[in-house]
Coordinates of C-alpha atoms in Angstrom, one line a residue:
M1 CA 97.1 67.2 105.5
T2 CA 100.0 68.0 103.3
R3 CA 103.3 66.1 104.0
H4 CA 106.5 67.9 103.5
L5 CA 109.6 66.4 101.9
I6 CA 112.7 68.7 102.3
T7 CA 116.2 68.2 101.0
S8 CA 119.2 70.5 101.1
A9 CA 122.0 70.3 98.6
I10 CA 124.3 67.5 99.7
P11 CA 127.8 68.7 100.7
Y12 CA 130.9 67.4 99.1
I13 CA 132.9 65.0 101.3
N14 CA 136.2 66.9 100.7
G15 CA 136.5 68.6 104.0
I16 CA 134.5 70.5 106.6
K17 CA 132.1 73.0 105.1
H18 CA 132.3 76.8 105.7
L19 CA 129.5 79.1 106.9
G20 CA 128.7 80.1 103.4
N21 CA 127.9 76.5 102.5
L22 CA 125.8 76.2 105.7
V23 CA 123.6 79.2 105.0
G24 CA 123.2 78.3 101.4
S25 CA 121.3 75.1 101.9
Q26 CA 121.4 73.1 105.1
L27 CA 120.6 75.8 107.7
P28 CA 117.5 77.4 105.9
A29 CA 116.3 73.9 105.2
D30 CA 116.5 73.1 108.9
L31 CA 114.7 76.3 109.7
Y32 CA 111.8 75.3 107.4
A33 CA 111.7 71.7 108.7
R34 CA 111.6 72.8 112.3
Y35 CA 108.9 75.3 111.6
L36 CA 106.7 72.9 109.8
R37 CA 107.1 70.3 112.6
G38 CA 106.2 72.9 115.1
R39 CA 103.0 73.5 113.1
G40 CA 102.2 69.9 113.3
Y41 CA 103.0 68.7 109.7
E42 CA 104.6 65.4 108.9
V43 CA 108.1 66.1 107.7
L44 CA 110.9 64.1 106.1
F45 CA 114.1 66.1 106.1
L46 CA 116.9 64.4 104.2
C47 CA 120.5 65.2 103.4
A48 CA 123.7 63.2 102.7
T49 CA 127.3 63.5 101.9
D50 CA 128.3 63.7 98.1
E51 CA 131.2 61.2 98.0
H52 CA 132.0 60.4 94.5
G53 CA 134.0 62.1 91.8
T54 CA 137.2 64.1 91.6
P55 CA 136.9 66.2 94.8
A56 CA 136.8 63.1 96.9
E57 CA 139.8 61.5 95.1
L58 CA 141.8 64.6 95.3
A59 CA 141.1 65.2 99.0
A60 CA 141.9 61.5 99.9
A61 CA 145.1 61.7 98.0
K62 CA 146.1 64.9 99.8
A63 CA 145.3 63.1 103.1
G64 CA 147.3 60.1 102.1
K65 CA 144.4 57.7 102.6
P66 CA 142.4 55.3 100.4
V67 CA 139.3 57.2 99.1
E68 CA 136.9 54.8 100.8
E69 CA 138.6 55.3 104.2
Y70 CA 138.7 59.0 103.7
C71 CA 135.1 59.2 102.8
A72 CA 134.0 57.1 105.8
E73 CA 136.0 59.3 108.2
M74 CA 134.8 62.6 106.7
Y75 CA 131.1 61.4 106.7
A76 CA 131.4 60.8 110.5
V77 CA 133.0 64.3 111.0
Q78 CA 130.3 66.0 108.9
A79 CA 127.5 64.1 110.6
K80 CA 128.7 65.2 114.0
I81 CA 129.2 68.8 113.1
A82 CA 125.7 68.9 111.5
A83 CA 124.3 67.5 114.7
D84 CA 126.2 70.0 116.8
F85 CA 124.7 72.9 114.7
G86 CA 121.3 71.5 115.4
L87 CA 120.5 70.4 111.9
S88 CA 117.5 68.1 112.5
F89 CA 117.9 65.7 109.6
D90 CA 115.6 62.7 109.7
H91 CA 118.4 60.9 108.0
F92 CA 121.9 62.0 106.9
G93 CA 123.0 59.5 104.3
R94 CA 125.9 58.8 101.9
S95 CA 125.9 58.9 98.1
S96 CA 128.3 55.9 98.2
S97 CA 125.5 53.8 99.7
E98 CA 124.4 50.5 98.0
Q99 CA 120.9 52.0 97.8
N100 CA 122.2 54.9 95.7
K101 CA 124.4 52.6 93.5
R102 CA 121.4 50.4 92.7
L103 CA 119.0 53.4 92.0
T104 CA 121.6 55.2 89.9
Q105 CA 122.1 52.2 87.7
H106 CA 118.3 51.7 87.5
F107 CA 117.8 55.3 86.3
A108 CA 120.5 54.9 83.7
G109 CA 118.8 51.7 82.4
A110 CA 115.4 53.4 82.4
L111 CA 116.7 56.4 80.5
A112 CA 118.4 54.1 77.9
D113 CA 115.1 52.3 77.5
E114 CA 113.5 55.6 76.7
G115 CA 116.1 56.4 74.1
L116 CA 117.6 59.2 76.1
I117 CA 121.2 57.8 76.5
E118 CA 123.7 58.0 73.7
E119 CA 127.2 56.6 73.5
I120 CA 129.6 59.2 72.1
E121 CA 133.2 59.0 71.2
Q122 CA 134.9 62.2 72.2
S123 CA 138.3 63.7 72.9
Q124 CA 139.2 64.2 76.5
I125 CA 142.2 65.7 78.1
Y126 CA 144.9 63.2 78.9
S127 CA 147.9 64.0 81.1
Q128 CA 151.1 62.3 80.0
T129 CA 152.7 63.2 83.4
D130 CA 149.9 61.6 85.3
G131 CA 149.3 58.8 82.9
R132 CA 145.6 59.1 82.9
F133 CA 142.5 60.9 81.5
L134 CA 141.6 63.9 83.5
P135 CA 138.0 64.3 84.4
D136 CA 136.5 67.8 84.6
R137 CA 137.7 68.7 88.1
Y138 CA 141.2 67.4 87.6
V139 CA 141.7 70.3 85.2
E140 CA 141.8 74.0 86.1
G141 CA 142.6 77.1 84.0
T142 CA 141.4 80.5 83.0
C143 CA 137.7 80.9 82.3
P144 CA 137.1 82.0 78.7
N145 CA 134.0 83.8 79.8
C146 CA 135.1 86.0 82.7
G147 CA 138.8 85.5 82.9
F148 CA 138.8 83.9 86.4
E149 CA 142.2 82.1 86.6
D150 CA 141.1 79.2 88.8
A151 CA 138.0 77.9 86.9
R152 CA 137.3 74.2 87.0
G153 CA 136.9 72.0 84.1
D154 CA 133.1 71.6 84.6
Q155 CA 132.1 75.1 85.8
C156 CA 133.5 78.5 86.7
D157 CA 133.0 79.3 90.4
N158 CA 133.1 83.0 89.6
C159 CA 130.5 83.4 86.8
T160 CA 128.8 79.9 87.2
K161 CA 129.2 79.2 83.4
Q162 CA 129.1 75.5 82.5
L163 CA 132.4 74.5 80.9
D164 CA 134.2 71.6 79.4
P165 CA 137.9 71.2 80.3
E166 CA 139.0 71.9 76.7
D167 CA 137.3 75.3 77.0
L168 CA 139.8 76.5 79.6
I169 CA 142.7 78.8 78.7
N170 CA 146.1 77.5 79.9
P171 CA 144.8 74.3 81.4
R172 CA 146.7 72.4 84.0
S173 CA 146.4 69.2 85.9
T174 CA 145.2 69.6 89.5
V175 CA 146.9 66.3 90.3
S176 CA 150.4 67.2 89.4
G177 CA 150.2 70.8 88.0
A178 CA 151.4 69.4 84.7
T179 CA 150.6 71.4 81.5
D180 CA 151.7 68.7 79.0
L181 CA 148.0 67.9 78.3
E182 CA 146.7 66.5 75.1
M183 CA 143.4 65.4 73.7
R184 CA 142.7 61.6 73.3
A185 CA 139.7 59.7 72.2
T186 CA 137.4 58.0 74.7
K187 CA 133.8 56.8 74.8
H188 CA 131.2 58.1 77.2
L189 CA 127.4 58.0 77.8
F190 CA 125.4 61.2 77.3
L191 CA 122.0 62.1 78.7
K192 CA 120.1 63.7 75.8
Q193 CA 118.8 66.7 77.7
S194 CA 118.2 68.5 74.5
K195 CA 115.2 66.2 73.7
M196 CA 113.7 67.2 77.1
K197 CA 114.0 70.9 76.5
D198 CA 110.4 71.7 75.7
R199 CA 109.1 69.6 78.5
L200 CA 111.5 71.1 81.0
N201 CA 110.6 74.6 79.8
D202 CA 106.9 74.0 80.2
W203 CA 107.5 72.6 83.7
I204 CA 109.6 75.6 84.8
E205 CA 107.1 78.1 83.3
S206 CA 104.4 76.5 85.4
K207 CA 106.4 77.3 88.6
T208 CA 105.1 80.9 88.9
D209 CA 105.8 81.0 92.7
W210 CA 109.5 80.1 92.4
P211 CA 112.1 82.7 93.5
V212 CA 113.4 84.9 90.6
L213 CA 116.9 83.7 91.2
T214 CA 115.9 80.1 90.6
T215 CA 113.9 80.6 87.5
S216 CA 116.3 83.1 85.9
I217 CA 119.2 80.7 86.2
A218 CA 117.2 77.8 84.8
K219 CA 115.9 79.9 81.9
K220 CA 119.4 81.1 81.1
W221 CA 120.7 77.6 80.8
L222 CA 117.7 76.6 78.7
H223 CA 117.7 79.5 76.2
D224 CA 121.1 81.3 76.1
G225 CA 123.5 80.5 73.4
D226 CA 122.9 77.1 71.9
G227 CA 120.4 76.3 74.7
L228 CA 120.2 73.1 76.7
Q229 CA 123.0 70.8 75.8
D230 CA 123.3 67.0 76.1
R231 CA 125.4 66.1 79.1
G232 CA 128.0 63.4 79.7
I233 CA 127.0 61.2 82.5
T234 CA 130.1 58.9 82.8
R235 CA 133.8 59.5 83.6
D236 CA 137.1 57.7 83.5
L237 CA 137.5 57.3 87.2
K238 CA 137.7 54.4 89.6
W239 CA 135.8 55.9 92.5
G240 CA 132.0 56.1 91.8
V241 CA 129.0 54.1 90.8
P242 CA 130.1 51.5 88.2
V243 CA 128.4 52.0 84.9
K244 CA 125.7 49.4 84.5
R245 CA 122.3 49.2 82.8
G246 CA 120.3 48.2 85.8
D247 CA 121.9 45.0 87.0
A248 CA 123.4 44.2 83.6
P249 CA 126.9 45.1 82.3
W250 CA 127.1 48.0 79.9
P251 CA 129.3 46.8 77.0
G252 CA 132.1 49.3 76.2
M253 CA 131.7 51.1 79.5
E254 CA 133.8 48.7 81.6
G255 CA 136.0 50.5 84.1
K256 CA 134.0 53.7 84.0
V257 CA 131.8 55.3 86.6
F258 CA 128.8 57.6 86.5
Y259 CA 129.5 61.3 86.7
V260 CA 129.0 62.5 90.2
W261 CA 126.4 65.0 89.1
F262 CA 124.3 62.2 87.7
D263 CA 124.4 60.0 90.9
A264 CA 124.5 62.8 93.6
P265 CA 120.8 64.1 93.1
I266 CA 119.5 60.5 92.9
E267 CA 120.9 60.1 96.5
Y268 CA 118.0 62.3 97.6
I269 CA 115.7 59.5 96.7
A270 CA 118.1 56.7 97.9
C271 CA 118.5 58.5 101.2
A272 CA 114.9 57.8 102.0
Q273 CA 115.5 54.2 101.4
E274 CA 118.6 54.4 103.7
W275 CA 116.3 56.0 106.3
V276 CA 114.0 53.0 106.2
D277 CA 116.8 50.5 106.1
A278 CA 118.3 52.1 109.1
G279 CA 115.1 51.4 111.0
K280 CA 114.1 55.1 111.3
G281 CA 111.0 55.0 109.2
E282 CA 108.9 52.9 106.9
N283 CA 107.6 52.9 103.4
W284 CA 110.0 55.4 101.8
E285 CA 108.2 55.1 98.5
R286 CA 105.1 57.0 99.8
W287 CA 107.4 60.0 99.9
W288 CA 108.9 59.6 96.4
R289 CA 106.5 57.7 94.1
T290 CA 103.2 59.2 93.0
D291 CA 101.9 55.7 92.5
K292 CA 102.6 54.9 96.1
G293 CA 101.0 57.8 97.8
A294 CA 103.3 60.8 97.2
D295 CA 100.5 62.9 95.6
D296 CA 100.0 64.6 98.9
V297 CA 103.7 65.4 99.4
R298 CA 105.0 68.9 98.8
Y299 CA 108.7 68.7 98.0
T300 CA 111.0 71.6 98.7
Q301 CA 114.7 71.8 97.9
F302 CA 117.2 74.3 99.3
M303 CA 120.5 75.2 97.6
G304 CA 123.0 77.8 96.6
K305 CA 122.7 79.4 93.2
D306 CA 125.6 77.3 91.8
N307 CA 123.5 74.2 92.2
V308 CA 120.4 75.5 90.6
P309 CA 121.1 74.4 87.0
F310 CA 121.5 70.7 87.9
H311 CA 118.4 70.7 90.1
T312 CA 116.1 72.6 87.7
L313 CA 117.3 70.8 84.5
S314 CA 119.6 67.7 84.8
F315 CA 117.9 66.0 87.8
P316 CA 114.4 66.7 86.5
A317 CA 115.4 65.5 83.1
T318 CA 116.6 62.2 84.7
I319 CA 113.3 61.8 86.6
M320 CA 111.0 62.9 83.8
G321 CA 113.0 61.0 81.2
S322 CA 112.7 57.7 83.1
N323 CA 108.9 57.8 82.4
E324 CA 108.4 56.4 85.9
P325 CA 106.1 58.0 88.6
W326 CA 108.8 59.7 90.7
K327 CA 108.0 62.9 92.7
L328 CA 109.3 66.1 91.1
V329 CA 110.3 69.1 93.2
D330 CA 107.5 71.6 93.9
Y331 CA 109.6 74.5 95.1
I332 CA 113.3 75.4 94.9
K333 CA 114.6 77.9 97.4
S334 CA 117.9 79.2 96.1
F335 CA 120.4 81.5 97.7
N336 CA 123.1 83.9 96.6
Y337 CA 126.6 83.7 98.0
L338 CA 127.8 84.7 101.5
N339 CA 131.1 86.5 101.2
Y340 CA 133.7 86.7 103.9
D341 CA 135.2 90.0 104.9
G342 CA 135.8 91.5 101.5
G343 CA 136.4 88.2 99.6
Q344 CA 134.8 84.8 99.0
F345 CA 134.4 81.9 101.4
S346 CA 136.2 78.9 99.8
T347 CA 136.5 75.3 100.9
S348 CA 139.2 74.5 98.4
R349 CA 141.2 77.5 99.4
G350 CA 140.5 77.3 103.1
R351 CA 139.2 80.9 103.3
G352 CA 136.7 82.0 105.9
V353 CA 135.2 80.5 109.1
F354 CA 134.4 76.8 108.9
M355 CA 131.7 75.0 110.8
D356 CA 134.0 73.2 113.3
Q357 CA 135.9 76.4 114.0
A358 CA 132.7 78.4 114.5
L359 CA 131.6 76.0 117.3
E360 CA 134.9 76.2 119.0
I361 CA 134.3 79.9 119.5
L362 CA 130.6 80.2 120.3
P363 CA 127.5 78.0 120.6
A364 CA 125.5 77.2 117.5
D365 CA 122.7 79.6 118.2
Y366 CA 124.9 82.6 117.7
W367 CA 125.8 81.5 114.2
R368 CA 122.4 80.2 113.3
W369 CA 120.8 83.6 114.2
W370 CA 123.3 85.7 112.3
L371 CA 123.4 83.5 109.3
L372 CA 119.6 83.2 109.0
S373 CA 118.9 86.9 109.8
H374 CA 121.5 87.8 107.1
A375 CA 120.7 85.1 104.6
P376 CA 121.7 86.0 101.0
E377 CA 118.3 85.7 99.5
T378 CA 118.0 88.6 97.0
S379 CA 121.7 89.4 96.7
D380 CA 125.1 88.3 97.9
A381 CA 125.7 89.0 101.6
E382 CA 128.8 89.9 103.5
F383 CA 130.1 88.4 106.8
T384 CA 132.0 90.9 108.9
W385 CA 133.1 90.4 112.5
E386 CA 131.7 93.9 113.4
N387 CA 128.3 93.1 112.1
F388 CA 128.3 89.6 113.7
Q389 CA 129.2 91.1 117.1
S390 CA 126.6 93.9 116.8
S391 CA 123.8 91.5 115.7
A392 CA 124.5 89.0 118.4
N393 CA 124.8 91.6 121.2
K394 CA 121.7 93.7 120.1
D395 CA 119.3 90.9 119.0
L396 CA 120.2 88.0 121.1
A397 CA 121.6 89.5 124.3
D398 CA 119.9 92.9 124.6
V399 CA 116.5 92.1 123.1
L400 CA 115.7 88.4 123.9
G401 CA 118.2 87.5 126.6
N402 CA 117.6 90.8 128.5
F403 CA 113.8 90.3 128.4
V404 CA 114.0 86.8 129.8
S405 CA 116.5 87.7 132.5
R406 CA 114.8 90.9 133.5
I407 CA 111.3 89.6 134.1
T408 CA 112.2 86.3 135.7
K409 CA 114.6 88.0 138.2
F410 CA 112.1 90.7 139.0
C411 CA 109.4 88.1 139.6
R412 CA 111.7 86.1 141.9
S413 CA 112.6 89.2 143.9
K414 CA 109.0 90.4 144.4
F415 CA 106.7 87.4 144.0
G416 CA 109.0 84.4 144.3
E417 CA 109.6 81.8 141.6
A418 CA 106.0 81.2 140.7
V419 CA 103.6 83.1 138.4
P420 CA 101.8 85.7 140.5
S421 CA 98.0 85.5 140.7
A422 CA 96.8 89.0 141.6
G423 CA 95.6 91.7 139.3
E424 CA 93.7 91.9 136.0
Y425 CA 94.9 92.8 132.6
G426 CA 94.3 96.4 131.5
E427 CA 94.4 98.4 128.3
A428 CA 98.2 98.0 127.8
E429 CA 98.1 94.2 128.2
H430 CA 95.2 93.8 125.7
A431 CA 97.0 96.1 123.3
L432 CA 100.2 94.0 123.5
I433 CA 98.2 90.8 122.9
A434 CA 96.5 92.3 119.9
D435 CA 99.9 93.5 118.5
L436 CA 101.5 90.1 119.1
T437 CA 98.5 88.4 117.4
A438 CA 99.1 90.4 114.2
R439 CA 102.8 90.0 114.4
V440 CA 102.7 86.2 114.9
A441 CA 100.4 85.9 111.9
K442 CA 102.9 87.9 109.8
Y443 CA 105.7 85.8 111.1
A444 CA 103.9 82.7 110.0
D445 CA 103.2 84.1 106.6
H446 CA 106.9 84.9 106.1
M447 CA 107.9 81.4 107.3
D448 CA 105.3 79.7 105.0
A449 CA 106.7 81.7 102.1
M450 CA 110.4 80.8 103.1
E451 CA 111.2 84.5 103.4
V452 CA 114.1 83.9 105.8
R453 CA 115.3 87.4 106.5
K454 CA 111.7 88.8 106.8
S455 CA 110.9 86.0 109.2
A456 CA 113.9 86.9 111.4
A457 CA 113.1 90.6 111.3
E458 CA 109.5 89.8 112.4
L459 CA 110.7 87.5 115.2
R460 CA 113.0 90.2 116.5
A461 CA 110.1 92.7 116.4
I462 CA 108.1 90.2 118.5
W463 CA 110.8 90.0 121.1
A464 CA 111.2 93.8 121.0
A465 CA 107.5 94.2 121.7
G466 CA 107.9 92.5 125.1
N467 CA 110.8 94.7 126.0
E468 CA 109.0 97.8 125.0
Y469 CA 106.0 96.7 127.1
L470 CA 108.2 96.2 130.1
Q471 CA 110.0 99.5 129.6
A472 CA 106.7 101.4 129.3
Q473 CA 104.8 99.6 132.2
A474 CA 107.8 99.4 134.5
P475 CA 106.4 96.8 136.9
W476 CA 109.3 97.4 139.3
T477 CA 108.0 101.0 139.7
T478 CA 104.3 100.0 139.6
F479 CA 105.0 97.5 142.4
K480 CA 105.7 100.4 144.9
T481 CA 102.2 101.8 144.6
D482 CA 100.1 99.0 143.1
P483 CA 101.5 95.5 143.7
D484 CA 98.4 93.8 142.1
R485 CA 98.9 95.7 138.9
A486 CA 102.6 94.8 138.9
A487 CA 101.6 91.2 139.4
A488 CA 99.4 91.2 136.4
Q489 CA 102.1 92.8 134.3
T490 CA 104.6 90.2 135.5
R491 CA 102.2 87.3 134.7
L492 CA 101.7 88.4 131.1
A493 CA 105.5 89.0 130.7
L494 CA 106.3 85.6 132.0
N495 CA 103.8 84.0 129.6
L496 CA 105.7 85.7 126.8
I497 CA 108.7 83.4 127.4
P498 CA 107.2 80.1 126.2
L499 CA 105.6 82.0 123.3
Y500 CA 109.0 83.4 122.4
A501 CA 110.6 80.0 122.8
T502 CA 108.1 78.4 120.4
L503 CA 108.5 81.0 117.7
A504 CA 112.3 81.2 118.1
A505 CA 112.9 77.4 118.1
P506 CA 113.5 77.1 114.3
F507 CA 116.1 79.8 114.5
I508 CA 117.8 79.2 117.9
P509 CA 116.7 75.7 119.1
D510 CA 119.1 75.4 122.1
A511 CA 118.1 78.8 123.6
A512 CA 114.5 78.0 123.0
A513 CA 114.8 74.7 124.8
K514 CA 116.5 76.5 127.8
M515 CA 113.7 79.0 127.9
L516 CA 111.0 76.2 128.0
A517 CA 113.0 74.2 130.6
G518 CA 113.3 77.3 132.8
M519 CA 109.6 77.9 132.7
K520 CA 109.0 74.2 133.3
I521 CA 106.9 73.6 130.2
A522 CA 107.7 70.8 127.8
D523 CA 105.9 72.0 124.7
A524 CA 104.0 75.3 124.4
G525 CA 102.5 74.3 121.0
W526 CA 102.1 76.6 118.1
P527 CA 100.3 79.8 119.1
N528 CA 97.3 79.7 116.8
D529 CA 95.5 81.7 119.4
V530 CA 98.0 84.2 120.9
A531 CA 95.6 85.2 123.8
A532 CA 95.4 81.6 124.8
A533 CA 99.1 81.0 124.3
V534 CA 100.0 83.8 126.8
A535 CA 97.8 82.3 129.4
Q536 CA 99.5 78.9 129.4
L537 CA 101.4 79.5 132.6
P538 CA 98.6 79.8 135.2
A539 CA 98.9 81.6 138.5
G540 CA 101.1 79.6 140.9
H541 CA 103.0 77.9 138.1
V542 CA 106.5 77.3 139.3
F543 CA 109.5 78.3 137.2
E544 CA 113.3 78.7 137.6
V545 CA 115.3 81.8 136.4
P546 CA 117.1 80.5 133.3
E547 CA 120.9 80.9 133.0
V548 CA 122.1 83.7 130.8
L549 CA 120.9 82.9 127.4
F550 CA 123.5 84.9 125.5
A551 CA 126.7 86.5 126.7
K552 CA 127.8 89.6 124.9
I553 CA 130.8 89.4 122.5
T554 CA 133.5 91.8 123.6
D555 CA 135.6 94.0 121.4
D556 CA 138.7 92.0 122.4
Q557 CA 137.0 88.7 121.4
R558 CA 135.9 90.2 118.1
D559 CA 139.4 91.5 117.3
E560 CA 141.0 88.2 118.3
W561 CA 138.7 86.2 116.0
A562 CA 139.1 88.7 113.1
A563 CA 142.9 88.3 113.4
R564 CA 142.7 84.5 113.7
F565 CA 140.6 84.1 110.6
A566 CA 142.3 86.8 108.5
G567 CA 144.3 84.2 106.5
T568 CA 143.5 80.7 105.3
R569 CA 142.8 77.5 107.1
D570 CA 145.9 75.1 107.4

């Protein structure tokens, strides 16, 4: 049976992430991991904090703390928020771990042995005011490609074009704001990606099932302009993985660290070793090395479109170039951007709703449902408070919550808190079971294909089918003339609750757990046979009426939150 390795893009350590970050990687990865576990697959779901490089240094300086202390504190914060959002990582690691340091240095040595590392003297921006070389993200300016005025020295957030700091128009130091910048000579190591171009191209061409968004970005970087360029993998920084060739010093590279985009993806592998070293698992190599049993692993990555170039080109070049039997990704699920109320979410600019703030307002399931059901798969999506309110109220409260409340309270009032035994199923009941059988199969097909929005739409339709059945059969009316018939209708409707909980668990795990707890069933199991699944609660099975699953969002609440988050985070 296939084993599934799942990673989501590792978030930067520089602050709490916003909802756009969440839906672009971690949340859909969690959806898929939960679904596969529910189907009985062996799953290893890994994520970590990305702690090296300029963003960490800048954030620590702003907080007035040593960078190591800042990273440790923010790791704890991000880990807790992830848990509060129900992100079911098997391990949440740190790119600053000793495991990642050793593995990064190992890869650098292996690449050098294969002739894929070149030492190049180049000019780099030096700030006289700051008294230091400025790595890519210490420089901002106007993008020469699209005119965006706050482009970074490594990439433009607006058009995603890869940049070098000297490409920027009117560059400035992000440390001091100084513009007295000059070019000075320094030496760095470069990964000779250009030598891997044909091999990478053949590999990407073989991935015929990848999303168009993923392959189009990869091919653009491979073929547009001058094509795939060699990439610097070291920086003049103190915070990061020290440049070594395996365990040995690297002459001429003293005092330098590896570029964060070299060591960060390697943390996916190191995170598995951290998982084992933390006592949570064993034999991490069976997930990552094809010579140690990883041939039966299907590896899926989740990420926003801005991360696609590094995961389709630079990281695979590192793995392939090492000439060692590491597992390559099988499928990359990429997402467009989620925008916020007419503009962009932005961590650096504090714009939008952030994960901790979201949980202060409402439980995680509200956010999980809206974000996943509106996931920006084929185009950018837009968060508005009106849409959020409407979706939560209609889908969660009116469709699912109302169904559970309606049938359990009716049963309690007429038959008591136990599944009634009288009556036989008729044409309407068999028709519902047949309809649900087809819909559950369709839902599973969408989930297998990682079609997030289609999965959510099908799940909602499955919930709606129960409501439509209740509305059409009206057991509260039937009871007046045919109590046995009403009992049969009630028995089937009650059995839909554990079915709905099982199907909904990847989307709204807390509500699903409450539904199962109310029906006093620990695990309904995946409904491979829907007819059998809706007979799991036998006559006489005792249950409790669950508490209200989803309270409606009022207009006053919506307006209050819209006003509260109209500006930027302090």
